[in-house]
Every structure is written in structure tokens, then in C-alpha cells.
Amino acid sequence: DIQMTQSPSSLSASVGDRVTITCQASQDITHYLNWYQQKPGKAPELLIYGASNLQTGVPSRFSGSGSGTDFTFTISSLQPEDIATYYCQQYDNLLRFTFGPGTKVHIK
Amino acid sequence: QVQVVESGGGVVQPGRSLRLSCAASGFTFNTCAVHWVRQAPGKGLEWVAVISDDGSKKYYADSVKGRFTLSKDNSKNALYLQMNNLRTEDTAVYHCARDRRMGGYETIDLWGQGTMVTVSS
């Protein structure tokens, strides 16, 4: 089974800061990597699919990159409404999904 | 309105059973695979299971394999998760979630708010 790791597990940044989260897969997953945002008490929402494609309606300050085993998620200018936990997620050819452990983003 | 709504959660003793339901509306249910994803209190997301659009293929996480069973009734736009031999570690909010293929990539693009399952003696 493919394992996903994320770092950091939490971070604190100021409004306007650039925030970067990394996600690593235990084996090559090409671009089969999505990113979700989960705000407290809410269901998750899809932000990025296929490693770098922005979901419709998602602000352009969010972006993703990477392929193979190493991926990066970036918020170019952190906003107060971005307080959330962010999860990477991969899948296999049977549609079995695996989520990373999550990164909790706080405002400093 | 495009949505999925879960029901059937509650408090149950270890070893007992529970059946969760997911009601879909506003989209063509029989063209979608559907997942269950759970989240234990204060913890991260854990994928539980997926069923194909026609209900013929089902895959489960190792943690629930042999205990949980998925079924899909496209005539009723409904999905069911039969959970048997429940354990305390199954305590979580269970989300029904629509799979959607975007640009050649599989995603979950629609989530329900979830139903809480508590397994406790």
C-alpha cells in the first residue's frame, strides 16, 4: 500500500505570508495527487487535482506542483479565511484513496 | 440542489451492527462512483470504501474489510454502508462523497456533512 506523509504537521504564519506544505508518497504516483481544505466543523473541499490543476472557483493564491513522489502545495499570500487543515490524497487504479495526515494552518 | 446527505449514525455497543445511508440528489447518481470517508474525533481523514457507478465493484480499507459492506440502489439514488462487528476504533464522523473524474484524474468533488458513529460500551 502507498503511504502518504505531509510536513509540517502544523504551521503558524502571518496574513500575507507565503505558505508551503509538502507531501511525499512512498512510491511513484505520477500526478495522481489531490489537495483538500477542511475548515473547522466543515466537510473537506477539493482545491487542487492532478497535482497542479486548480478546481473551478478556487482562488488563484492556491497552487500545487510536483510529480512522482514529491509534491508541494502553496498559498501565495495567506488570508484569514485560509485557516484550515490541508490534506493531500492519492489514489490507485481501483479508486482506493489514501489521505495524508494533514497540515493545520494557523494565523500568527 | 446537488448534494449527498448521510443518515443512520448513532451510539452502538462494540460487536453490534449499524447501517448508514447516503441520499443523493441533483445529479445523475448512476454515473458516479461513491466513497465513504471517516474522521475520528480530532483526527485526520481516513478512506473507508468505494463502490463503482453500477455497484458491481467494491473496495475496502484493510481496517474494515470483512466487517463493512457497501451497496448502491441507483433506482433510489441511495448508498448504504452496512457495518458489522463494530469496534471502538470505528468511532468517527462518516462522510459520503461523490467521485468525479476531472481532466483524467479521480477526485472527490462533493462531500456530505457526515453522520456520527460512536462505538462504546
PDB file of C-alpha atoms in Angstrom:
ATOM      1  CA  ASP A   1       0.000   0.000   0.000  1.00  0.00           C
ATOM      2  CA  ILE A   2       1.125   3.526  -0.735  1.00  0.00           C
ATOM      3  CA  GLN A   3       1.752   5.682   2.332  1.00  0.00           C
ATOM      4  CA  MET A   4       1.490   9.456   2.337  1.00  0.00           C
ATOM      5  CA  THR A   5       3.413  11.825   4.589  1.00  0.00           C
ATOM      6  CA  GLN A   6       2.973  15.566   4.971  1.00  0.00           C
ATOM      7  CA  SER A   7       5.088  18.233   6.534  1.00  0.00           C
ATOM      8  CA  PRO A   8       4.842  20.198   8.597  1.00  0.00           C
ATOM      9  CA  SER A   9       2.004  18.814  10.715  1.00  0.00           C
ATOM     10  CA  SER A  10       1.133  22.370  11.687  1.00  0.00           C
ATOM     11  CA  LEU A  11       2.362  25.857  10.928  1.00  0.00           C
ATOM     12  CA  SER A  12       1.738  29.397  12.020  1.00  0.00           C
ATOM     13  CA  ALA A  13       2.116  32.270   9.576  1.00  0.00           C
ATOM     14  CA  SER A  14       1.110  35.905   9.225  1.00  0.00           C
ATOM     15  CA  VAL A  15      -1.508  37.282   6.856  1.00  0.00           C
ATOM     16  CA  GLY A  16       0.182  37.863   3.505  1.00  0.00           C
ATOM     17  CA  ASP A  17       2.883  35.250   4.056  1.00  0.00           C
ATOM     18  CA  ARG A  18       3.711  32.571   1.530  1.00  0.00           C
ATOM     19  CA  VAL A  19       2.883  29.134   2.944  1.00  0.00           C
ATOM     20  CA  THR A  20       4.258  25.858   1.615  1.00  0.00           C
ATOM     21  CA  ILE A  21       3.228  22.317   2.530  1.00  0.00           C
ATOM     22  CA  THR A  22       4.953  19.225   1.227  1.00  0.00           C
ATOM     23  CA  CYS A  23       3.523  15.784   0.635  1.00  0.00           C
ATOM     24  CA  GLN A  24       5.509  12.664  -0.105  1.00  0.00           C
ATOM     25  CA  ALA A  25       4.286   9.324  -1.428  1.00  0.00           C
ATOM     26  CA  SER A  26       6.033   6.059  -0.568  1.00  0.00           C
ATOM     27  CA  GLN A  27       6.161   5.172  -4.268  1.00  0.00           C
ATOM     28  CA  ASP A  28       5.713   6.837  -7.638  1.00  0.00           C
ATOM     29  CA  ILE A  29       2.140   8.086  -8.097  1.00  0.00           C
ATOM     30  CA  THR A  30       2.905  10.235 -11.182  1.00  0.00           C
ATOM     31  CA  HIS A  31       0.360  13.082 -10.910  1.00  0.00           C
ATOM     32  CA  TYR A  32      -2.412  11.185  -9.080  1.00  0.00           C
ATOM     33  CA  LEU A  33      -2.417  13.640  -6.207  1.00  0.00           C
ATOM     34  CA  ASN A  34      -5.174  15.927  -4.950  1.00  0.00           C
ATOM     35  CA  TRP A  35      -5.298  18.575  -2.219  1.00  0.00           C
ATOM     36  CA  TYR A  36      -8.258  19.314   0.039  1.00  0.00           C
ATOM     37  CA  GLN A  37      -9.032  22.043   2.548  1.00  0.00           C
ATOM     38  CA  GLN A  38     -11.070  21.314   5.653  1.00  0.00           C
ATOM     39  CA  LYS A  39     -12.250  24.204   7.794  1.00  0.00           C
ATOM     40  CA  PRO A  40     -13.248  23.505  11.420  1.00  0.00           C
ATOM     41  CA  GLY A  41     -16.605  21.771  11.640  1.00  0.00           C
ATOM     42  CA  LYS A  42     -16.973  21.531   7.870  1.00  0.00           C
ATOM     43  CA  ALA A  43     -16.612  18.848   5.234  1.00  0.00           C
ATOM     44  CA  PRO A  44     -13.436  18.933   3.129  1.00  0.00           C
ATOM     45  CA  GLU A  45     -13.334  20.770  -0.202  1.00  0.00           C
ATOM     46  CA  LEU A  46     -11.271  19.956  -3.251  1.00  0.00           C
ATOM     47  CA  LEU A  47      -8.710  22.647  -4.105  1.00  0.00           C
ATOM     48  CA  ILE A  48      -6.179  21.031  -6.453  1.00  0.00           C
ATOM     49  CA  TYR A  49      -6.427  17.909  -8.603  1.00  0.00           C
ATOM     50  CA  GLY A  50      -3.866  16.115 -10.710  1.00  0.00           C
ATOM     51  CA  ALA A  51      -1.103  17.694  -8.612  1.00  0.00           C
ATOM     52  CA  SER A  52      -1.367  21.145 -10.189  1.00  0.00           C
ATOM     53  CA  ASN A  53      -4.852  21.821 -11.557  1.00  0.00           C
ATOM     54  CA  LEU A  54      -6.935  24.404  -9.723  1.00  0.00           C
ATOM     55  CA  GLN A  55     -10.531  23.368  -9.064  1.00  0.00           C
ATOM     56  CA  THR A  56     -13.107  25.759 -10.514  1.00  0.00           C
ATOM     57  CA  GLY A  57     -13.890  28.618  -8.166  1.00  0.00           C
ATOM     58  CA  VAL A  58     -10.796  28.189  -6.014  1.00  0.00           C
ATOM     59  CA  PRO A  59      -8.766  31.389  -5.556  1.00  0.00           C
ATOM     60  CA  SER A  60      -5.582  31.622  -7.595  1.00  0.00           C
ATOM     61  CA  ARG A  61      -3.437  32.132  -4.480  1.00  0.00           C
ATOM     62  CA  PHE A  62      -3.629  28.349  -4.095  1.00  0.00           C
ATOM     63  CA  SER A  63      -1.349  26.227  -6.261  1.00  0.00           C
ATOM     64  CA  GLY A  64       0.191  22.796  -6.433  1.00  0.00           C
ATOM     65  CA  SER A  65       3.192  21.226  -8.093  1.00  0.00           C
ATOM     66  CA  GLY A  66       5.216  18.044  -8.214  1.00  0.00           C
ATOM     67  CA  SER A  67       5.151  14.566  -9.676  1.00  0.00           C
ATOM     68  CA  GLY A  68       6.353  11.111  -8.814  1.00  0.00           C
ATOM     69  CA  THR A  69       6.781  11.013  -5.056  1.00  0.00           C
ATOM     70  CA  ASP A  70       7.252  14.660  -4.056  1.00  0.00           C
ATOM     71  CA  PHE A  71       4.548  17.305  -4.139  1.00  0.00           C
ATOM     72  CA  THR A  72       4.126  20.860  -2.915  1.00  0.00           C
ATOM     73  CA  PHE A  73       1.055  22.911  -2.051  1.00  0.00           C
ATOM     74  CA  THR A  74       1.417  26.671  -1.815  1.00  0.00           C
ATOM     75  CA  ILE A  75      -0.696  29.564  -0.608  1.00  0.00           C
ATOM     76  CA  SER A  76       0.975  32.595  -2.159  1.00  0.00           C
ATOM     77  CA  SER A  77      -0.494  35.146   0.251  1.00  0.00           C
ATOM     78  CA  LEU A  78      -2.157  33.737   3.359  1.00  0.00           C
ATOM     79  CA  GLN A  79      -5.618  35.127   4.150  1.00  0.00           C
ATOM     80  CA  PRO A  80      -7.575  34.852   7.417  1.00  0.00           C
ATOM     81  CA  GLU A  81     -10.154  32.615   5.718  1.00  0.00           C
ATOM     82  CA  ASP A  82      -7.418  30.099   4.875  1.00  0.00           C
ATOM     83  CA  ILE A  83      -7.332  28.842   8.467  1.00  0.00           C
ATOM     84  CA  ALA A  84      -7.913  25.142   7.938  1.00  0.00           C
ATOM     85  CA  THR A  85      -6.330  21.741   7.768  1.00  0.00           C
ATOM     86  CA  TYR A  86      -4.958  20.739   4.369  1.00  0.00           C
ATOM     87  CA  TYR A  87      -4.762  17.138   3.186  1.00  0.00           C
ATOM     88  CA  CYS A  88      -3.025  15.567   0.246  1.00  0.00           C
ATOM     89  CA  GLN A  89      -4.598  12.436  -1.200  1.00  0.00           C
ATOM     90  CA  GLN A  90      -3.531   9.817  -3.721  1.00  0.00           C
ATOM     91  CA  TYR A  91      -5.441   7.018  -5.402  1.00  0.00           C
ATOM     92  CA  ASP A  92      -4.748   3.768  -7.227  1.00  0.00           C
ATOM     93  CA  ASN A  93      -6.322   2.215 -10.299  1.00  0.00           C
ATOM     94  CA  LEU A  94      -9.070   0.639  -8.142  1.00  0.00           C
ATOM     95  CA  LEU A  95     -10.101   4.079  -6.817  1.00  0.00           C
ATOM     96  CA  ARG A  96      -8.731   3.264  -3.374  1.00  0.00           C
ATOM     97  CA  PHE A  97      -7.807   6.583  -1.838  1.00  0.00           C
ATOM     98  CA  THR A  98      -5.168   7.380   0.763  1.00  0.00           C
ATOM     99  CA  PHE A  99      -5.053  10.679   2.614  1.00  0.00           C
ATOM    100  CA  GLY A 100      -2.023  12.288   4.121  1.00  0.00           C
ATOM    101  CA  PRO A 101      -2.099  13.054   7.859  1.00  0.00           C
ATOM    102  CA  GLY A 102      -2.937  16.716   7.302  1.00  0.00           C
ATOM    103  CA  THR A 103      -1.308  20.100   7.940  1.00  0.00           C
ATOM    104  CA  LYS A 104      -3.045  22.531  10.252  1.00  0.00           C
ATOM    105  CA  VAL A 105      -2.549  26.172   9.286  1.00  0.00           C
ATOM    106  CA  HIS A 106      -2.843  28.895  11.952  1.00  0.00           C
ATOM    107  CA  ILE A 107      -2.598  32.661  11.737  1.00  0.00           C
ATOM    108  CA  LYS A 108       0.238  34.166  13.783  1.00  0.00           C
TER     109      LYS A 108
ATOM    110  CA  GLN B   1     -29.665  21.105  -5.270  1.00  0.00           C
ATOM    111  CA  VAL B   2     -26.610  18.954  -5.783  1.00  0.00           C
ATOM    112  CA  GLN B   3     -25.941  17.169  -2.501  1.00  0.00           C
ATOM    113  CA  VAL B   4     -25.402  13.956  -0.624  1.00  0.00           C
ATOM    114  CA  VAL B   5     -26.914  13.548   2.832  1.00  0.00           C
ATOM    115  CA  GLU B   6     -25.914  10.857   5.298  1.00  0.00           C
ATOM    116  CA  SER B   7     -28.087   9.321   7.991  1.00  0.00           C
ATOM    117  CA  GLY B   8     -28.145   6.359  10.318  1.00  0.00           C
ATOM    118  CA  GLY B   9     -25.400   7.234  12.765  1.00  0.00           C
ATOM    119  CA  GLY B  10     -25.752   6.759  16.484  1.00  0.00           C
ATOM    120  CA  VAL B  11     -24.340   5.115  19.585  1.00  0.00           C
ATOM    121  CA  VAL B  12     -23.800   1.380  19.472  1.00  0.00           C
ATOM    122  CA  GLN B  13     -22.016  -1.187  21.629  1.00  0.00           C
ATOM    123  CA  PRO B  14     -18.877  -2.966  20.437  1.00  0.00           C
ATOM    124  CA  GLY B  15     -19.679  -6.024  18.359  1.00  0.00           C
ATOM    125  CA  ARG B  16     -23.048  -4.685  17.229  1.00  0.00           C
ATOM    126  CA  SER B  17     -24.126  -3.512  13.785  1.00  0.00           C
ATOM    127  CA  LEU B  18     -25.273  -0.277  12.192  1.00  0.00           C
ATOM    128  CA  ARG B  19     -26.353   0.685   8.688  1.00  0.00           C
ATOM    129  CA  LEU B  20     -25.561   4.103   7.280  1.00  0.00           C
ATOM    130  CA  SER B  21     -27.451   5.592   4.347  1.00  0.00           C
ATOM    131  CA  CYS B  22     -26.489   8.245   1.846  1.00  0.00           C
ATOM    132  CA  ALA B  23     -29.196  10.003  -0.183  1.00  0.00           C
ATOM    133  CA  ALA B  24     -28.068  11.735  -3.373  1.00  0.00           C
ATOM    134  CA  SER B  25     -29.898  14.466  -5.241  1.00  0.00           C
ATOM    135  CA  GLY B  26     -29.350  16.937  -8.046  1.00  0.00           C
ATOM    136  CA  PHE B  27     -27.063  14.790 -10.180  1.00  0.00           C
ATOM    137  CA  THR B  28     -27.050  11.562 -12.148  1.00  0.00           C
ATOM    138  CA  PHE B  29     -26.272   9.104  -9.377  1.00  0.00           C
ATOM    139  CA  ASN B  30     -25.915   6.044 -11.594  1.00  0.00           C
ATOM    140  CA  THR B  31     -22.910   7.547 -13.398  1.00  0.00           C
ATOM    141  CA  CYS B  32     -20.894   8.139 -10.223  1.00  0.00           C
ATOM    142  CA  ALA B  33     -18.673   6.061  -8.022  1.00  0.00           C
ATOM    143  CA  VAL B  34     -19.182   6.930  -4.370  1.00  0.00           C
ATOM    144  CA  HIS B  35     -16.837   6.758  -1.386  1.00  0.00           C
ATOM    145  CA  TRP B  36     -17.173   6.662   2.362  1.00  0.00           C
ATOM    146  CA  VAL B  37     -14.526   8.621   4.235  1.00  0.00           C
ATOM    147  CA  ARG B  38     -14.417   8.807   8.015  1.00  0.00           C
ATOM    148  CA  GLN B  39     -12.842  11.112  10.543  1.00  0.00           C
ATOM    149  CA  ALA B  40     -12.323  10.104  14.154  1.00  0.00           C
ATOM    150  CA  PRO B  41     -12.693  12.919  16.704  1.00  0.00           C
ATOM    151  CA  GLY B  42      -9.707  15.255  16.436  1.00  0.00           C
ATOM    152  CA  LYS B  43      -8.049  13.084  13.787  1.00  0.00           C
ATOM    153  CA  GLY B  44      -7.446  13.171  10.050  1.00  0.00           C
ATOM    154  CA  LEU B  45      -9.389  11.788   7.117  1.00  0.00           C
ATOM    155  CA  GLU B  46      -9.439   8.034   6.567  1.00  0.00           C
ATOM    156  CA  TRP B  47     -10.735   6.496   3.356  1.00  0.00           C
ATOM    157  CA  VAL B  48     -13.129   3.616   4.132  1.00  0.00           C
ATOM    158  CA  ALA B  49     -14.583   2.218   0.910  1.00  0.00           C
ATOM    159  CA  VAL B  50     -15.669   2.902  -2.656  1.00  0.00           C
ATOM    160  CA  ILE B  51     -18.386   1.469  -4.886  1.00  0.00           C
ATOM    161  CA  SER B  52     -18.453   1.784  -8.656  1.00  0.00           C
ATOM    162  CA  ASP B  53     -21.140   3.618 -10.591  1.00  0.00           C
ATOM    163  CA  ASP B  54     -23.133   0.458 -11.329  1.00  0.00           C
ATOM    164  CA  GLY B  55     -22.465  -1.099  -7.920  1.00  0.00           C
ATOM    165  CA  SER B  56     -20.563  -4.040  -9.346  1.00  0.00           C
ATOM    166  CA  LYS B  57     -17.148  -3.204  -7.898  1.00  0.00           C
ATOM    167  CA  LYS B  58     -16.460  -2.511  -4.251  1.00  0.00           C
ATOM    168  CA  TYR B  59     -13.158  -1.924  -2.472  1.00  0.00           C
ATOM    169  CA  TYR B  60     -12.496  -1.504   1.210  1.00  0.00           C
ATOM    170  CA  ALA B  61      -9.759  -0.262   3.506  1.00  0.00           C
ATOM    171  CA  ASP B  62      -7.957  -3.059   5.311  1.00  0.00           C
ATOM    172  CA  SER B  63      -9.260  -1.705   8.629  1.00  0.00           C
ATOM    173  CA  VAL B  64     -12.881  -2.503   7.682  1.00  0.00           C
ATOM    174  CA  LYS B  65     -12.537  -5.355   5.198  1.00  0.00           C
ATOM    175  CA  GLY B  66     -14.735  -8.298   6.124  1.00  0.00           C
ATOM    176  CA  ARG B  67     -16.848  -6.200   8.508  1.00  0.00           C
ATOM    177  CA  PHE B  68     -18.275  -3.423   6.319  1.00  0.00           C
ATOM    178  CA  THR B  69     -20.341  -3.923   3.159  1.00  0.00           C
ATOM    179  CA  LEU B  70     -21.324  -1.359   0.566  1.00  0.00           C
ATOM    180  CA  SER B  71     -24.419  -1.427  -1.590  1.00  0.00           C
ATOM    181  CA  LYS B  72     -25.903   1.026  -4.058  1.00  0.00           C
ATOM    182  CA  ASP B  73     -29.508   1.379  -5.200  1.00  0.00           C
ATOM    183  CA  ASN B  74     -29.468   3.553  -8.307  1.00  0.00           C
ATOM    184  CA  SER B  75     -33.262   3.417  -8.578  1.00  0.00           C
ATOM    185  CA  LYS B  76     -33.473   5.234  -5.239  1.00  0.00           C
ATOM    186  CA  ASN B  77     -30.321   7.361  -5.609  1.00  0.00           C
ATOM    187  CA  ALA B  78     -29.124   5.771  -2.395  1.00  0.00           C
ATOM    188  CA  LEU B  79     -25.955   4.249  -0.995  1.00  0.00           C
ATOM    189  CA  TYR B  80     -25.701   2.060   2.075  1.00  0.00           C
ATOM    190  CA  LEU B  81     -22.850   1.068   4.374  1.00  0.00           C
ATOM    191  CA  GLN B  82     -23.586  -1.980   6.487  1.00  0.00           C
ATOM    192  CA  MET B  83     -21.189  -2.010   9.425  1.00  0.00           C
ATOM    193  CA  ASN B  84     -20.921  -5.236  11.416  1.00  0.00           C
ATOM    194  CA  ASN B  85     -18.836  -6.260  14.407  1.00  0.00           C
ATOM    195  CA  LEU B  86     -18.166  -2.621  15.248  1.00  0.00           C
ATOM    196  CA  ARG B  87     -15.103  -1.696  17.273  1.00  0.00           C
ATOM    197  CA  THR B  88     -14.353   1.332  19.431  1.00  0.00           C
ATOM    198  CA  GLU B  89     -11.838   2.459  16.806  1.00  0.00           C
ATOM    199  CA  ASP B  90     -14.691   2.780  14.282  1.00  0.00           C
ATOM    200  CA  THR B  91     -15.950   5.806  16.204  1.00  0.00           C
ATOM    201  CA  ALA B  92     -15.944   8.664  13.698  1.00  0.00           C
ATOM    202  CA  VAL B  93     -17.935  11.001  11.509  1.00  0.00           C
ATOM    203  CA  TYR B  94     -18.708   9.107   8.313  1.00  0.00           C
ATOM    204  CA  HIS B  95     -18.876  11.159   5.112  1.00  0.00           C
ATOM    205  CA  CYS B  96     -20.495  10.028   1.892  1.00  0.00           C
ATOM    206  CA  ALA B  97     -18.552  11.528  -1.007  1.00  0.00           C
ATOM    207  CA  ARG B  98     -19.019  11.611  -4.771  1.00  0.00           C
ATOM    208  CA  ASP B  99     -16.159  10.574  -7.010  1.00  0.00           C
ATOM    209  CA  ARG B 100     -15.671  12.659 -10.128  1.00  0.00           C
ATOM    210  CA  ARG B 101     -13.176  12.302 -12.907  1.00  0.00           C
ATOM    211  CA  MET B 102     -11.629  15.657 -13.817  1.00  0.00           C
ATOM    212  CA  GLY B 103      -9.187  16.007 -16.667  1.00  0.00           C
ATOM    213  CA  GLY B 104      -8.305  12.333 -16.354  1.00  0.00           C
ATOM    214  CA  TYR B 105      -7.874  12.459 -12.571  1.00  0.00           C
ATOM    215  CA  GLU B 106     -10.150  10.969  -9.947  1.00  0.00           C
ATOM    216  CA  THR B 107     -11.273  13.301  -7.196  1.00  0.00           C
ATOM    217  CA  ILE B 108     -13.890  13.685  -4.516  1.00  0.00           C
ATOM    218  CA  ASP B 109     -15.762  16.806  -5.555  1.00  0.00           C
ATOM    219  CA  LEU B 110     -18.869  16.565  -3.371  1.00  0.00           C
ATOM    220  CA  TRP B 111     -18.975  15.721   0.334  1.00  0.00           C
ATOM    221  CA  GLY B 112     -21.829  15.240   2.743  1.00  0.00           C
ATOM    222  CA  GLN B 113     -21.706  16.803   6.177  1.00  0.00           C
ATOM    223  CA  GLY B 114     -21.390  13.378   7.740  1.00  0.00           C
ATOM    224  CA  THR B 115     -23.117  11.238  10.333  1.00  0.00           C
ATOM    225  CA  MET B 116     -21.542  10.443  13.688  1.00  0.00           C
ATOM    226  CA  VAL B 117     -20.997   6.847  14.755  1.00  0.00           C
ATOM    227  CA  THR B 118     -19.989   6.213  18.354  1.00  0.00           C
ATOM    228  CA  VAL B 119     -18.994   2.716  19.413  1.00  0.00           C
ATOM    229  CA  SER B 120     -18.948   2.472  23.164  1.00  0.00           C
ATOM    230  CA  SER B 121     -20.000   0.129  25.921  1.00  0.00           C
TER     231      SER B 121
END
